[in-house]
Coordinates of C-alpha atoms in Angstrom, one line a residue:
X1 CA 3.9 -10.2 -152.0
X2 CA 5.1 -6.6 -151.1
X3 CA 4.8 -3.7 -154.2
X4 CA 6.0 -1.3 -152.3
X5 CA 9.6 -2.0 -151.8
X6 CA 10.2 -2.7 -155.4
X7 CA 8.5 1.4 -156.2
X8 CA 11.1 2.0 -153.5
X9 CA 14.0 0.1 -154.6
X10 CA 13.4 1.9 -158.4
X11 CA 13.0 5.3 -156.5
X12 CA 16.5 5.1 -154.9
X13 CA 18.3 3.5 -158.2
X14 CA 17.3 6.4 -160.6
X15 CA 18.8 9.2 -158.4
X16 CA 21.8 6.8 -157.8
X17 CA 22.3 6.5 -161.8
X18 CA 20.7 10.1 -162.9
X19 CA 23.0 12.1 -160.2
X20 CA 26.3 10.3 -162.1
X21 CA 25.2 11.2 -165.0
X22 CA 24.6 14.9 -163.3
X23 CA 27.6 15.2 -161.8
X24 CA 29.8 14.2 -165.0
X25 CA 27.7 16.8 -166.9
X26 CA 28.5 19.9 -164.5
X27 CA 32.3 18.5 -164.8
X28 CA 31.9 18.4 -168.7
X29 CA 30.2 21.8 -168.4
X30 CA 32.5 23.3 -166.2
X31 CA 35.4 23.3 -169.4
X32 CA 36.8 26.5 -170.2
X33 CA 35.2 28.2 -172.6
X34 CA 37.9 30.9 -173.1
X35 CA 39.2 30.4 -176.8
X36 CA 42.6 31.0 -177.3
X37 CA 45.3 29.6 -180.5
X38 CA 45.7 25.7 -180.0
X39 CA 49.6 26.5 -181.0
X40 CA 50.3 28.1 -177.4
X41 CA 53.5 26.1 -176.1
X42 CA 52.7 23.7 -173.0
X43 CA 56.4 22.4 -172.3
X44 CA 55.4 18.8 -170.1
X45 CA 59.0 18.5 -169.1
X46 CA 58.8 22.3 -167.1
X47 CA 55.3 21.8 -166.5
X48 CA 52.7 19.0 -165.9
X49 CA 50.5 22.0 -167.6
X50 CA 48.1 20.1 -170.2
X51 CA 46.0 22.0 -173.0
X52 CA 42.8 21.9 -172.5
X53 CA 40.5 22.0 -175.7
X54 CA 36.8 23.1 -175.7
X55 CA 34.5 21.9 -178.0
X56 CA 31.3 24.0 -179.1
X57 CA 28.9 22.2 -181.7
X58 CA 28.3 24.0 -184.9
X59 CA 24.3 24.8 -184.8
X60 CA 23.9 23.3 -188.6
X61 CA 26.2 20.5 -189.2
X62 CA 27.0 21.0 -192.2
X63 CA 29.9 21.0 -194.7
X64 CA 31.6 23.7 -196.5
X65 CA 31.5 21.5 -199.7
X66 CA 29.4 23.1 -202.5
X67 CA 26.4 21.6 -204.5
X68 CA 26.4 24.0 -207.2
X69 CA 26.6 22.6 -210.3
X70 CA 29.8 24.4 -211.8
X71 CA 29.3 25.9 -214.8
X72 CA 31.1 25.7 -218.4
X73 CA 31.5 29.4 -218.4
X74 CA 34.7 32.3 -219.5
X75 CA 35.8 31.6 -215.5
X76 CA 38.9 33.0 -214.6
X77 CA 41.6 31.4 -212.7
X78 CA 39.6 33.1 -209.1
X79 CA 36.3 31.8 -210.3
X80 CA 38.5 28.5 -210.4
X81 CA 39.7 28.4 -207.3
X82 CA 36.5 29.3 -205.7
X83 CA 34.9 26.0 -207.1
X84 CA 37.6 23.8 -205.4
X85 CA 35.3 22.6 -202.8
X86 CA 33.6 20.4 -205.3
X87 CA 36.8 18.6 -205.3
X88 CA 35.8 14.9 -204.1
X89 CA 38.8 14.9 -201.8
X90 CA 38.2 18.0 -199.8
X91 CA 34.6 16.7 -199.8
X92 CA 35.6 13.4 -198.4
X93 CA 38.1 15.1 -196.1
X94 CA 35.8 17.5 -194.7
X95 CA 33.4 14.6 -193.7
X96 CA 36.6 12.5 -191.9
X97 CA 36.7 15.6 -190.1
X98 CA 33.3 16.4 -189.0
X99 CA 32.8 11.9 -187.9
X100 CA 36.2 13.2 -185.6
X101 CA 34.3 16.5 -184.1
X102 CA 31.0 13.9 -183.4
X103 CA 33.4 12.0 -181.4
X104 CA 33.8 14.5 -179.0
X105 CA 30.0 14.7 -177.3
X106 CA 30.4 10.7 -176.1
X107 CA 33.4 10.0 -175.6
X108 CA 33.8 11.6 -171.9
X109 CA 29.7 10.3 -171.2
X110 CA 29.4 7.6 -169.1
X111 CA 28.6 4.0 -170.1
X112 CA 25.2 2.8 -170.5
X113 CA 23.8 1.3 -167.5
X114 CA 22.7 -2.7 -167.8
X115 CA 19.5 -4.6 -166.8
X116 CA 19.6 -8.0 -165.5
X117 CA 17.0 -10.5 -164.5
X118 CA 16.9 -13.9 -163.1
X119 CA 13.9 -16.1 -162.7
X120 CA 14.9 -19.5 -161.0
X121 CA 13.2 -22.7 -161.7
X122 CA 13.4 -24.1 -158.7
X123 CA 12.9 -21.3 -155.9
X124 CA 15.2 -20.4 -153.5
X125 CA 13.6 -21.1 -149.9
X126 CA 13.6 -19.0 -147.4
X127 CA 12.3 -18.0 -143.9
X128 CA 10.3 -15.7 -145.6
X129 CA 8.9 -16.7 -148.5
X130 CA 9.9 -18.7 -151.6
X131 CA 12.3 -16.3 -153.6
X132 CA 11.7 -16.5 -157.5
X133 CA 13.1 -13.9 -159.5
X134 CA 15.5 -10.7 -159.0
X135 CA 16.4 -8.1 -160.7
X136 CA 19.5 -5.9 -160.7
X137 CA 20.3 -2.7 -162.0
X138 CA 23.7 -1.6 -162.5
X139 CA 26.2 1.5 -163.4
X140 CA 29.4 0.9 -164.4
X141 CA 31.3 4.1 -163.1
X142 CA 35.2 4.7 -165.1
X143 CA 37.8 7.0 -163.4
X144 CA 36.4 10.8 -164.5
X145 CA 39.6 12.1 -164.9
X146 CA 40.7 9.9 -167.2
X147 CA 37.1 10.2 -169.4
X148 CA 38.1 14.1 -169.2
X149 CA 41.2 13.3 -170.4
X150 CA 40.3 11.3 -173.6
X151 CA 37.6 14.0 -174.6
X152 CA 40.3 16.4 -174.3
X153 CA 42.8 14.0 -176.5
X154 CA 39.4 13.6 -179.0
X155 CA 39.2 17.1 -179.0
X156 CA 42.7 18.2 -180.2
X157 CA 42.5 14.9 -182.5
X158 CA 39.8 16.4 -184.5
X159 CA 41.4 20.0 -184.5
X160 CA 44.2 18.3 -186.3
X161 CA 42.2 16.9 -188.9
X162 CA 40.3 20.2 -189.7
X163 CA 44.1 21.7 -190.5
X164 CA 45.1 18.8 -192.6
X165 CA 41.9 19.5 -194.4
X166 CA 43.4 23.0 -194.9
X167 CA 46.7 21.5 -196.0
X168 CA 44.5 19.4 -198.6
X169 CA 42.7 23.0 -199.9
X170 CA 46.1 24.9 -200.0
X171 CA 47.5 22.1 -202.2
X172 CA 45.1 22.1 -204.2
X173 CA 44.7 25.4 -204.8
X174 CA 48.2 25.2 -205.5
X175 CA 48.3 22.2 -207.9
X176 CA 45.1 24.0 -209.5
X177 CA 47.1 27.2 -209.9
X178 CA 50.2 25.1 -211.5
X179 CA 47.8 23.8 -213.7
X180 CA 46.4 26.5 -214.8
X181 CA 50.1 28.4 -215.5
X182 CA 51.1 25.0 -217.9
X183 CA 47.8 25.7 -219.9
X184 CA 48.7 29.0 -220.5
X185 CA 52.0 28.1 -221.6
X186 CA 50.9 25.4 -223.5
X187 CA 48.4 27.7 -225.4
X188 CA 51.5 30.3 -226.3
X189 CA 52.9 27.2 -227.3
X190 CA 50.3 26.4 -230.1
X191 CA 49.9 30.1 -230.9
X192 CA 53.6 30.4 -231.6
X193 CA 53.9 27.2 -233.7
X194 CA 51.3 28.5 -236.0
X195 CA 52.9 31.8 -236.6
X196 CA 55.9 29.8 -236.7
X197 CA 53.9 28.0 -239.8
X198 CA 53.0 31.1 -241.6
X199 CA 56.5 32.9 -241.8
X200 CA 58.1 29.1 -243.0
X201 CA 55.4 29.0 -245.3
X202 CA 57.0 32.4 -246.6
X203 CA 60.3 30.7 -246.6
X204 CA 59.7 28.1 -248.7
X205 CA 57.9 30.5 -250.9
X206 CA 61.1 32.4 -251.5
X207 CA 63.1 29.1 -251.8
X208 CA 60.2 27.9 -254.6
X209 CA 61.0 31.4 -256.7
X210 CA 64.8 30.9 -256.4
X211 CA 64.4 27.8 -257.8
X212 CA 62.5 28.6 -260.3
X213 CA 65.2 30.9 -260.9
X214 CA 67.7 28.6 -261.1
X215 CA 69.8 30.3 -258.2
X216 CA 68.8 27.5 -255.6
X217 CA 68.5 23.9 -255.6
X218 CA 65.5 21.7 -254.5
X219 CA 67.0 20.3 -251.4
X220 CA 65.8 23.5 -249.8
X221 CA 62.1 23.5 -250.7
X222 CA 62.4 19.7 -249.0
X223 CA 64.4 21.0 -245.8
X224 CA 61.3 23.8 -245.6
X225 CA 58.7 21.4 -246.1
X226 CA 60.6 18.7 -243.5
X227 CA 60.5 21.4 -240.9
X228 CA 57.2 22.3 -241.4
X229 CA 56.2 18.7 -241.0
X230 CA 58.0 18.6 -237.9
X231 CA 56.0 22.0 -236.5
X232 CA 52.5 20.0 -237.4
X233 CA 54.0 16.8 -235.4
X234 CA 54.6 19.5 -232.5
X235 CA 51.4 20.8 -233.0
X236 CA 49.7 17.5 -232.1
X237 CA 52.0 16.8 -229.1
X238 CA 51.3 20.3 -227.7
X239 CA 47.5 19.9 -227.9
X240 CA 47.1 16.4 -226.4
X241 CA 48.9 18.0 -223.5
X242 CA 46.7 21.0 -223.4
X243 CA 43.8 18.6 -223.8
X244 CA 45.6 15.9 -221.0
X245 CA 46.1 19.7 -218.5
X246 CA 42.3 20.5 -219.3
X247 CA 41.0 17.3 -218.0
X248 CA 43.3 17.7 -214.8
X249 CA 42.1 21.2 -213.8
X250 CA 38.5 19.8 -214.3
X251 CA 39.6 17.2 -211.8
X252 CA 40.4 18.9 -209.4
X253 CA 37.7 21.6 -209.7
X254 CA 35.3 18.4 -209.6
X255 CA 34.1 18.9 -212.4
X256 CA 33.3 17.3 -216.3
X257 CA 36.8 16.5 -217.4
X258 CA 35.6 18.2 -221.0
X259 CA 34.9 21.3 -219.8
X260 CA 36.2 24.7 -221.5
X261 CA 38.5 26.4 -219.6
X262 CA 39.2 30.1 -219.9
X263 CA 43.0 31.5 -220.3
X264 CA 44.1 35.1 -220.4
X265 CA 45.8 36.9 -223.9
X266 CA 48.4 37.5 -221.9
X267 CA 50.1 37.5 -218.1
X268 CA 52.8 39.5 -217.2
X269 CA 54.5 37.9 -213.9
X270 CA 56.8 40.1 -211.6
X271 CA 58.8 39.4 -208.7
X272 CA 57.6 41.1 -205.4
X273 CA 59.8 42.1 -202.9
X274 CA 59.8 39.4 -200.6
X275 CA 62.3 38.3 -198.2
X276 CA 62.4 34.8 -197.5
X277 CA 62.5 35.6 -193.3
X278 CA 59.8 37.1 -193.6
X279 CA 57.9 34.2 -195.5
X280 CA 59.3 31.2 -193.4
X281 CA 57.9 33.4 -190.1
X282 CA 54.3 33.6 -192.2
X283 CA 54.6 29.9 -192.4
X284 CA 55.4 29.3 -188.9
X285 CA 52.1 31.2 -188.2
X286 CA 49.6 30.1 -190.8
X287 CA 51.0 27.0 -192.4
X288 CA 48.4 24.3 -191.7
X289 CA 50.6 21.3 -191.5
X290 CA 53.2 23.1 -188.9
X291 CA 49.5 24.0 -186.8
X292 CA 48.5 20.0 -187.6
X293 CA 52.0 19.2 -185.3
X294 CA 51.9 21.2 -182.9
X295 CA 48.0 20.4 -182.0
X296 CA 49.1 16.4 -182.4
X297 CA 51.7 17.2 -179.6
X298 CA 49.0 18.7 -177.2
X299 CA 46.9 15.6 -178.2
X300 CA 50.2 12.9 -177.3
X301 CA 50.7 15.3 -173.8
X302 CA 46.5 14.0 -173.6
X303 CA 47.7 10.4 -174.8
X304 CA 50.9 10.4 -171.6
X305 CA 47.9 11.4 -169.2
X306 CA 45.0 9.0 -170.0
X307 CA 48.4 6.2 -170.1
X308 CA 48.8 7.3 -166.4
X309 CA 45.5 7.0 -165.4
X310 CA 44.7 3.8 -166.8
X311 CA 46.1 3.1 -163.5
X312 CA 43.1 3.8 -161.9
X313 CA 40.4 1.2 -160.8
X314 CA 37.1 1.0 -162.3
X315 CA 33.8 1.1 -160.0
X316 CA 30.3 -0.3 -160.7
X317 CA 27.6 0.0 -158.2
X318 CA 24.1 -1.8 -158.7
X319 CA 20.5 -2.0 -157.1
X320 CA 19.1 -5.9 -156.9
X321 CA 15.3 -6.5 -156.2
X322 CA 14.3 -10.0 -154.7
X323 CA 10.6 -11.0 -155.2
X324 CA 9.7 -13.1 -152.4
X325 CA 6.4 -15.2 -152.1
X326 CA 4.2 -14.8 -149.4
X327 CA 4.0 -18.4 -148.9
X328 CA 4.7 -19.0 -145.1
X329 CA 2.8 -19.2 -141.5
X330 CA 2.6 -15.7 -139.7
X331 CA 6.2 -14.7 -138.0
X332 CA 7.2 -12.7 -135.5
X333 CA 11.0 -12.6 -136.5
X334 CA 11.1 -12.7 -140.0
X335 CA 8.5 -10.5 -142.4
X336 CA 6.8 -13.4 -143.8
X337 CA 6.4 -11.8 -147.9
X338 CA 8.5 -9.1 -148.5
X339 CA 10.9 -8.6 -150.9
X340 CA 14.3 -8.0 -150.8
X341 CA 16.9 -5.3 -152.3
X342 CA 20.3 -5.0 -151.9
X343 CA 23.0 -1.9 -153.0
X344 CA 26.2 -3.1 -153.9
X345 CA 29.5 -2.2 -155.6
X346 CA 32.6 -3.6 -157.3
X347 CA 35.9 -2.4 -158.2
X348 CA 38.3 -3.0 -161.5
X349 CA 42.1 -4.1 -159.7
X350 CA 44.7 -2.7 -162.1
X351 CA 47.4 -4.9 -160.7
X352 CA 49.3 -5.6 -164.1
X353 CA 51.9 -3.1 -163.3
X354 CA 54.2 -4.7 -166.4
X355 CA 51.0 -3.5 -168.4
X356 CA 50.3 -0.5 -167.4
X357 CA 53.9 0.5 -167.6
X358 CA 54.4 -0.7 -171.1
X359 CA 50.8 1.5 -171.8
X360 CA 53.0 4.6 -170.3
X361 CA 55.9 4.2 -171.8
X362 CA 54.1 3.9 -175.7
X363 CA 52.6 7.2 -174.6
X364 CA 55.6 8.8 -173.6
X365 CA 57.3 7.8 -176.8
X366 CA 54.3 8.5 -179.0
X367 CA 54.3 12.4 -177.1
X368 CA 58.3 12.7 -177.7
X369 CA 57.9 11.5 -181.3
X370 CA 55.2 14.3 -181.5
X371 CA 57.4 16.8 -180.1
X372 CA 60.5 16.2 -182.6
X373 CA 57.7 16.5 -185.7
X374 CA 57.2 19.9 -185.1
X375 CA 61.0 20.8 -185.8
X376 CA 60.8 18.5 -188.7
X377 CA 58.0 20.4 -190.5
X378 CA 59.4 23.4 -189.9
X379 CA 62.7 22.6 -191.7
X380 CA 60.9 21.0 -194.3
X381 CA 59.1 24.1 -195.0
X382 CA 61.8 26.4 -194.9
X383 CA 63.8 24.6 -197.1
X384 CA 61.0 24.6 -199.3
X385 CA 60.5 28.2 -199.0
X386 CA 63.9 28.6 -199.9
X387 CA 63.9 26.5 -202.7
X388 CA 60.9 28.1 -204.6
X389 CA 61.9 31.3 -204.1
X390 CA 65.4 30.9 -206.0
X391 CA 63.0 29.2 -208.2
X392 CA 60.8 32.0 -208.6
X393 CA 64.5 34.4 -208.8
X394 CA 65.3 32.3 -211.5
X395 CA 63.0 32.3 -213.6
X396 CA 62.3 35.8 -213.2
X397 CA 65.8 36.7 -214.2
X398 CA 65.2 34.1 -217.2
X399 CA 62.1 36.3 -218.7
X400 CA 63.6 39.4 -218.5
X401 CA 67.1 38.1 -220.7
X402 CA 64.5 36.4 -223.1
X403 CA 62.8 39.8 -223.1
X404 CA 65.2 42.3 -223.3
X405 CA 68.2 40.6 -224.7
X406 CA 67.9 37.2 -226.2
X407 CA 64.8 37.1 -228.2
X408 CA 65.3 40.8 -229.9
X409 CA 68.1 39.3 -231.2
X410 CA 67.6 36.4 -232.3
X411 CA 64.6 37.8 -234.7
X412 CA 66.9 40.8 -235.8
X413 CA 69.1 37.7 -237.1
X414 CA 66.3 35.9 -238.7
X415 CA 65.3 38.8 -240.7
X416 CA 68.8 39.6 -241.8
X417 CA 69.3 36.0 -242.6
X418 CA 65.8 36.4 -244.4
X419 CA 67.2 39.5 -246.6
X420 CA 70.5 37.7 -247.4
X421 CA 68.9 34.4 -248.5
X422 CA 66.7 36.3 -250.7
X423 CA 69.8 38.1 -252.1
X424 CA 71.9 34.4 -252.3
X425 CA 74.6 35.5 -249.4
X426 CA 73.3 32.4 -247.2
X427 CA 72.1 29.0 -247.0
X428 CA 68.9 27.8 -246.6
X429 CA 70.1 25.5 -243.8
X430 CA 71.0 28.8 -241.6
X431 CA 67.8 30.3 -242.4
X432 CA 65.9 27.0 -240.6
X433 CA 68.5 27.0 -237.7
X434 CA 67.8 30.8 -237.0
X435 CA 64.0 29.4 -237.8
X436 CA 64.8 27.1 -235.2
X437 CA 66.7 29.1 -232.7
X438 CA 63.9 31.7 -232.4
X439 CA 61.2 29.2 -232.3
X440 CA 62.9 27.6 -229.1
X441 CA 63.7 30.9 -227.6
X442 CA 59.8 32.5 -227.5
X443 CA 59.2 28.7 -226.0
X444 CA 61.5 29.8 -223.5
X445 CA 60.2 32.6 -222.3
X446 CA 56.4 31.8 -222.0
X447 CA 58.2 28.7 -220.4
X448 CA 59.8 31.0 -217.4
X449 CA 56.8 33.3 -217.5
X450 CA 54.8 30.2 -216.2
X451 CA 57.7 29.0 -213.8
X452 CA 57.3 32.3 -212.1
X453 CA 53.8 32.4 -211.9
X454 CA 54.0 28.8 -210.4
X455 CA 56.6 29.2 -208.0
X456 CA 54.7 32.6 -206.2
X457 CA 51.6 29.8 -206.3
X458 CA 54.3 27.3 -204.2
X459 CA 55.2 30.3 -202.1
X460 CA 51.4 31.4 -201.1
X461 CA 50.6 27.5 -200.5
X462 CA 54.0 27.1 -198.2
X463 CA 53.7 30.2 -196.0
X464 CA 49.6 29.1 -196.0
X465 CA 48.0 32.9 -196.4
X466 CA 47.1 34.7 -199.1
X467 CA 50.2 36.9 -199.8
X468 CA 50.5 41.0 -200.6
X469 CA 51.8 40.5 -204.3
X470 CA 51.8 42.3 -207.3
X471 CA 52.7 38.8 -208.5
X472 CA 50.8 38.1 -211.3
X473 CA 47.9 40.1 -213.4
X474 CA 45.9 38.3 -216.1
X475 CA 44.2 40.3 -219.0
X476 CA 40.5 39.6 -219.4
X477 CA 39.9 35.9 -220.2
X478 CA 38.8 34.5 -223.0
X479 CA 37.4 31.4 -223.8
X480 CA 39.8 28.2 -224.6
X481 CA 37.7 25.6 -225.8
X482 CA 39.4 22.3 -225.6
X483 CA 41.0 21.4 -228.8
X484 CA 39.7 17.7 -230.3
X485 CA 42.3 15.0 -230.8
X486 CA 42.1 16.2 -234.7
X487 CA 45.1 17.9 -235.8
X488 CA 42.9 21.5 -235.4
X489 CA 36.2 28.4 -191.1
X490 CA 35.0 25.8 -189.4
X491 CA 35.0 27.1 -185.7
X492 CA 33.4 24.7 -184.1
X493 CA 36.9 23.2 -182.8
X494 CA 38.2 25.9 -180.6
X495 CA 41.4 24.5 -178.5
X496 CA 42.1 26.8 -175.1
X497 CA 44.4 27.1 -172.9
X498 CA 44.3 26.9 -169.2
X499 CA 46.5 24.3 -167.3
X500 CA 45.2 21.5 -165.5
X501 CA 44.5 22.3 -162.0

């Protein structure tokens, strides 16, 4: 039997599958590298103009999700926010994002080529020999275009995730911030209800001596002692909640649910001079979820094209070895021994046109459905915009009657009720409803103070970038601890955009 031809036959099949899998690379090499902003409009009904989107591997691999054990420390609401990325759903989302990026470097790579054998039990017989065995190496060859076509959809696919995931870290941030503001208020709360405690403790001191005195009957030492039962009962709701908020802003810090958390003596929240045009155009530029559309269109434009060139047919070419025995007489017409090869090829027929055109027109719809979400986000946003910052107007106007108007005199009344019921000019009953009426109003107004605070939060996470703002400033923190139940830029996705050729 003849060696030679099968070194020969294995000589030519290597460059045959090696140069395919060279040629692809020096088309996959060949991308633009030029990054520009994946938001750049391609308008496919003007243009057949596709984005193209490079991809450029990050040399570590790794995640922006911190290890660090966080500590229980006097953090303020910054330190806070910076230990976010323990949160187990930016961690989870991060990795979605990074399996998406991996599917970029196979995607557009060429199948894996496939080695047969076949070794017959009864030999095939031949002039030249009895034939045995063969063996046949193939390639299976898809339509490049359309390989560069789904790395480019894979590409803007995984682009899209990494702005969801900083969708996921704004809202968070922004939940966290929320949070943070209802603690505060919370803790006002319970400071105020315990000075509320001490000045009706002097109330019902005053009623006990007038009735000792005989100018004042009992009932009012029982309507003191009623409402102070009913301050302890608020007392206990307001620290479950503080404790219930705690546990929340531990979660989503990803942290011990336990764990002290430190609140300012004070924050004094202002209204900066926005204008709300100018904060829907900062969304239009930096809002993830608005970015998130418009790269899903570019990746639905991707989706209309590789639809269209499903169209086109498939190839595989192979190399097939014979071994051939050297089994008969000496011939002068046939070589008596030596193998046989063959090079061969097949091609896919796409001839389900009823398929293909159902596979285009899903496409097509998917890329207008695409196209129509981009105006949707953008509404929703500026209506939200809007919303929160009549919110924000609101609640700013709300502090500053509380402040300057409302709560002055409401306590000037108290204490002039105070005088006259010591002096017998009026009820104990309107002493506890100006008790009452004060109590509510300095609720009030840590209440706005905190609706401020939290809409400005809203407004940062809605235009997505940290906003110029004199907004909000916290006095030095101090530690909180949590009351017991007891009554005491990733860049490794970098879209660009130069148009098909």
């Amino acid at each position: 039997m003849n060696r030679k031809t099968m070194t020969s036959v294995l000589a030519l099949a290597i460059p045959l599958i090696s140069g395919c899998a060279t040629a692809r690379q020096a088309r996959t090499d060949a991308k633009p590298s030029d990054v520009e902003n994946a938001s750049a409009e391609v308008n496919p009904q003007n243009s057949p103009a596709i984005m193209l989107a490079a991809y450029t591997d990050d040399s570590d691999g790794g995640s922006p999700v911190s290890t660090a054990e966080p500590q229980a420390s006097n953090e303020s609401l910054a330190d806070l926010e910076q230990q976010i990325t323990n949160n187990p759903t930016l961690s989870r989302m991060w990795r979605e994002y990074r399996a998406s990026a991996a599917k970029v470097h196979y995607v557009d790579k060429l199948p894996d080529p496939t080695l047969g054998a076949n070794a017959f039990a009864h030999p095939i017989e031949t002039a030249a020999g009895s034939q045995r065995a063969n063996l046949t190496l193939s390639q299976m060859l898809p339509w490049l275009p359309r390989l560069d076509a789904q790395a480019q959809q894979a590409c803007f696919e995984a682009a899209a995730l990494r702005q969801v995931y900083e969708s996921e870290q704004l809202r968070i941030t922004s939940e966290l911030r929320t949070r943070w503001f209802q603690l505060y208020v919370l803790q006002k709360q319970i400071e105020i209800t315990k000075a509320s405690q001490d000045i009706l403790e002097s109330l019902i001191d005053v009623a006990n001596s007038r009735v000792a005195s005989g100018s004042a009957s009992q009932s009012d030492v029982l309507a003191g002692t009623v409402e102070y039962g009913k301050l302890e009962e608020q007392l206990v709701a307001l620290r479950q909640r503080s404790a219930s908020t705690t546990a929340q802003i531990n979660r989503l810090v990803g942290r011990n649910a336990t764990t002290p958390i430190a609140l300012p003596n004070q924050i004094e929240a202002s209204l900066p001079e926005w204008d709300v045009d100018y904060l829907m155009a900062l969304a239009r530029e930096n809002q993830p979820d608005i970015e998130v559309a418009r790269i899903r269109k570019h990746a639905a434009r991707w989706g209309v094209e590789i639809a269209r060139l499903k169209r086109r047919p498939d190839f595989t070419v192979n190399v097939s070895w014979f071994a051939i025995d050297d089994n008969r007489p000496p011939s002068s017409i046939v070589s008596v021994g030596e193998d046989a090869w063959s090079i061969g090829a097949m091609m896919s027929l796409p001839i389900r046109h009823e398929k293909y055109d159902a596979m285009e027109q899903e496409a097509l719809w998917r890329n207008a459905a695409a196209n129509s979400s981009i105006e949707e986000v953008q509404q929703k946003y500026d209506a939200l915009i809007v919303d929160v910052w009549e919110q924000a107007k609101a609640a700013n106007e709300t502090a500053r009657l509380y402040q300057s108007t409302i709560i002055p005199e409401s306590k000037r009344t108290l204490q002039a009720d105070q005088e006259a019921y010591t002096n017998g000019d009026v009820e104990f009953d309107r002493l506890v409803d100006d008790f009452r009426s004060t109590l509510a109003l300095e609720f009030g107004y840590h209440r706005s103070i905190g609706q401020l605070a939290t809409a400005l939060a809203r407004i940062e996470q809605a235009t997505g970038i940290a906003l110029p703002t004199d907004g909000f400033r916290a006095d030095a923190a101090t530690s909180v601890p949590v009351e017991p139940s007891t009554d005491s830029s990733d860049s490794s996705l970098q879209p660009a955009v130069p148009p098909v050729p």
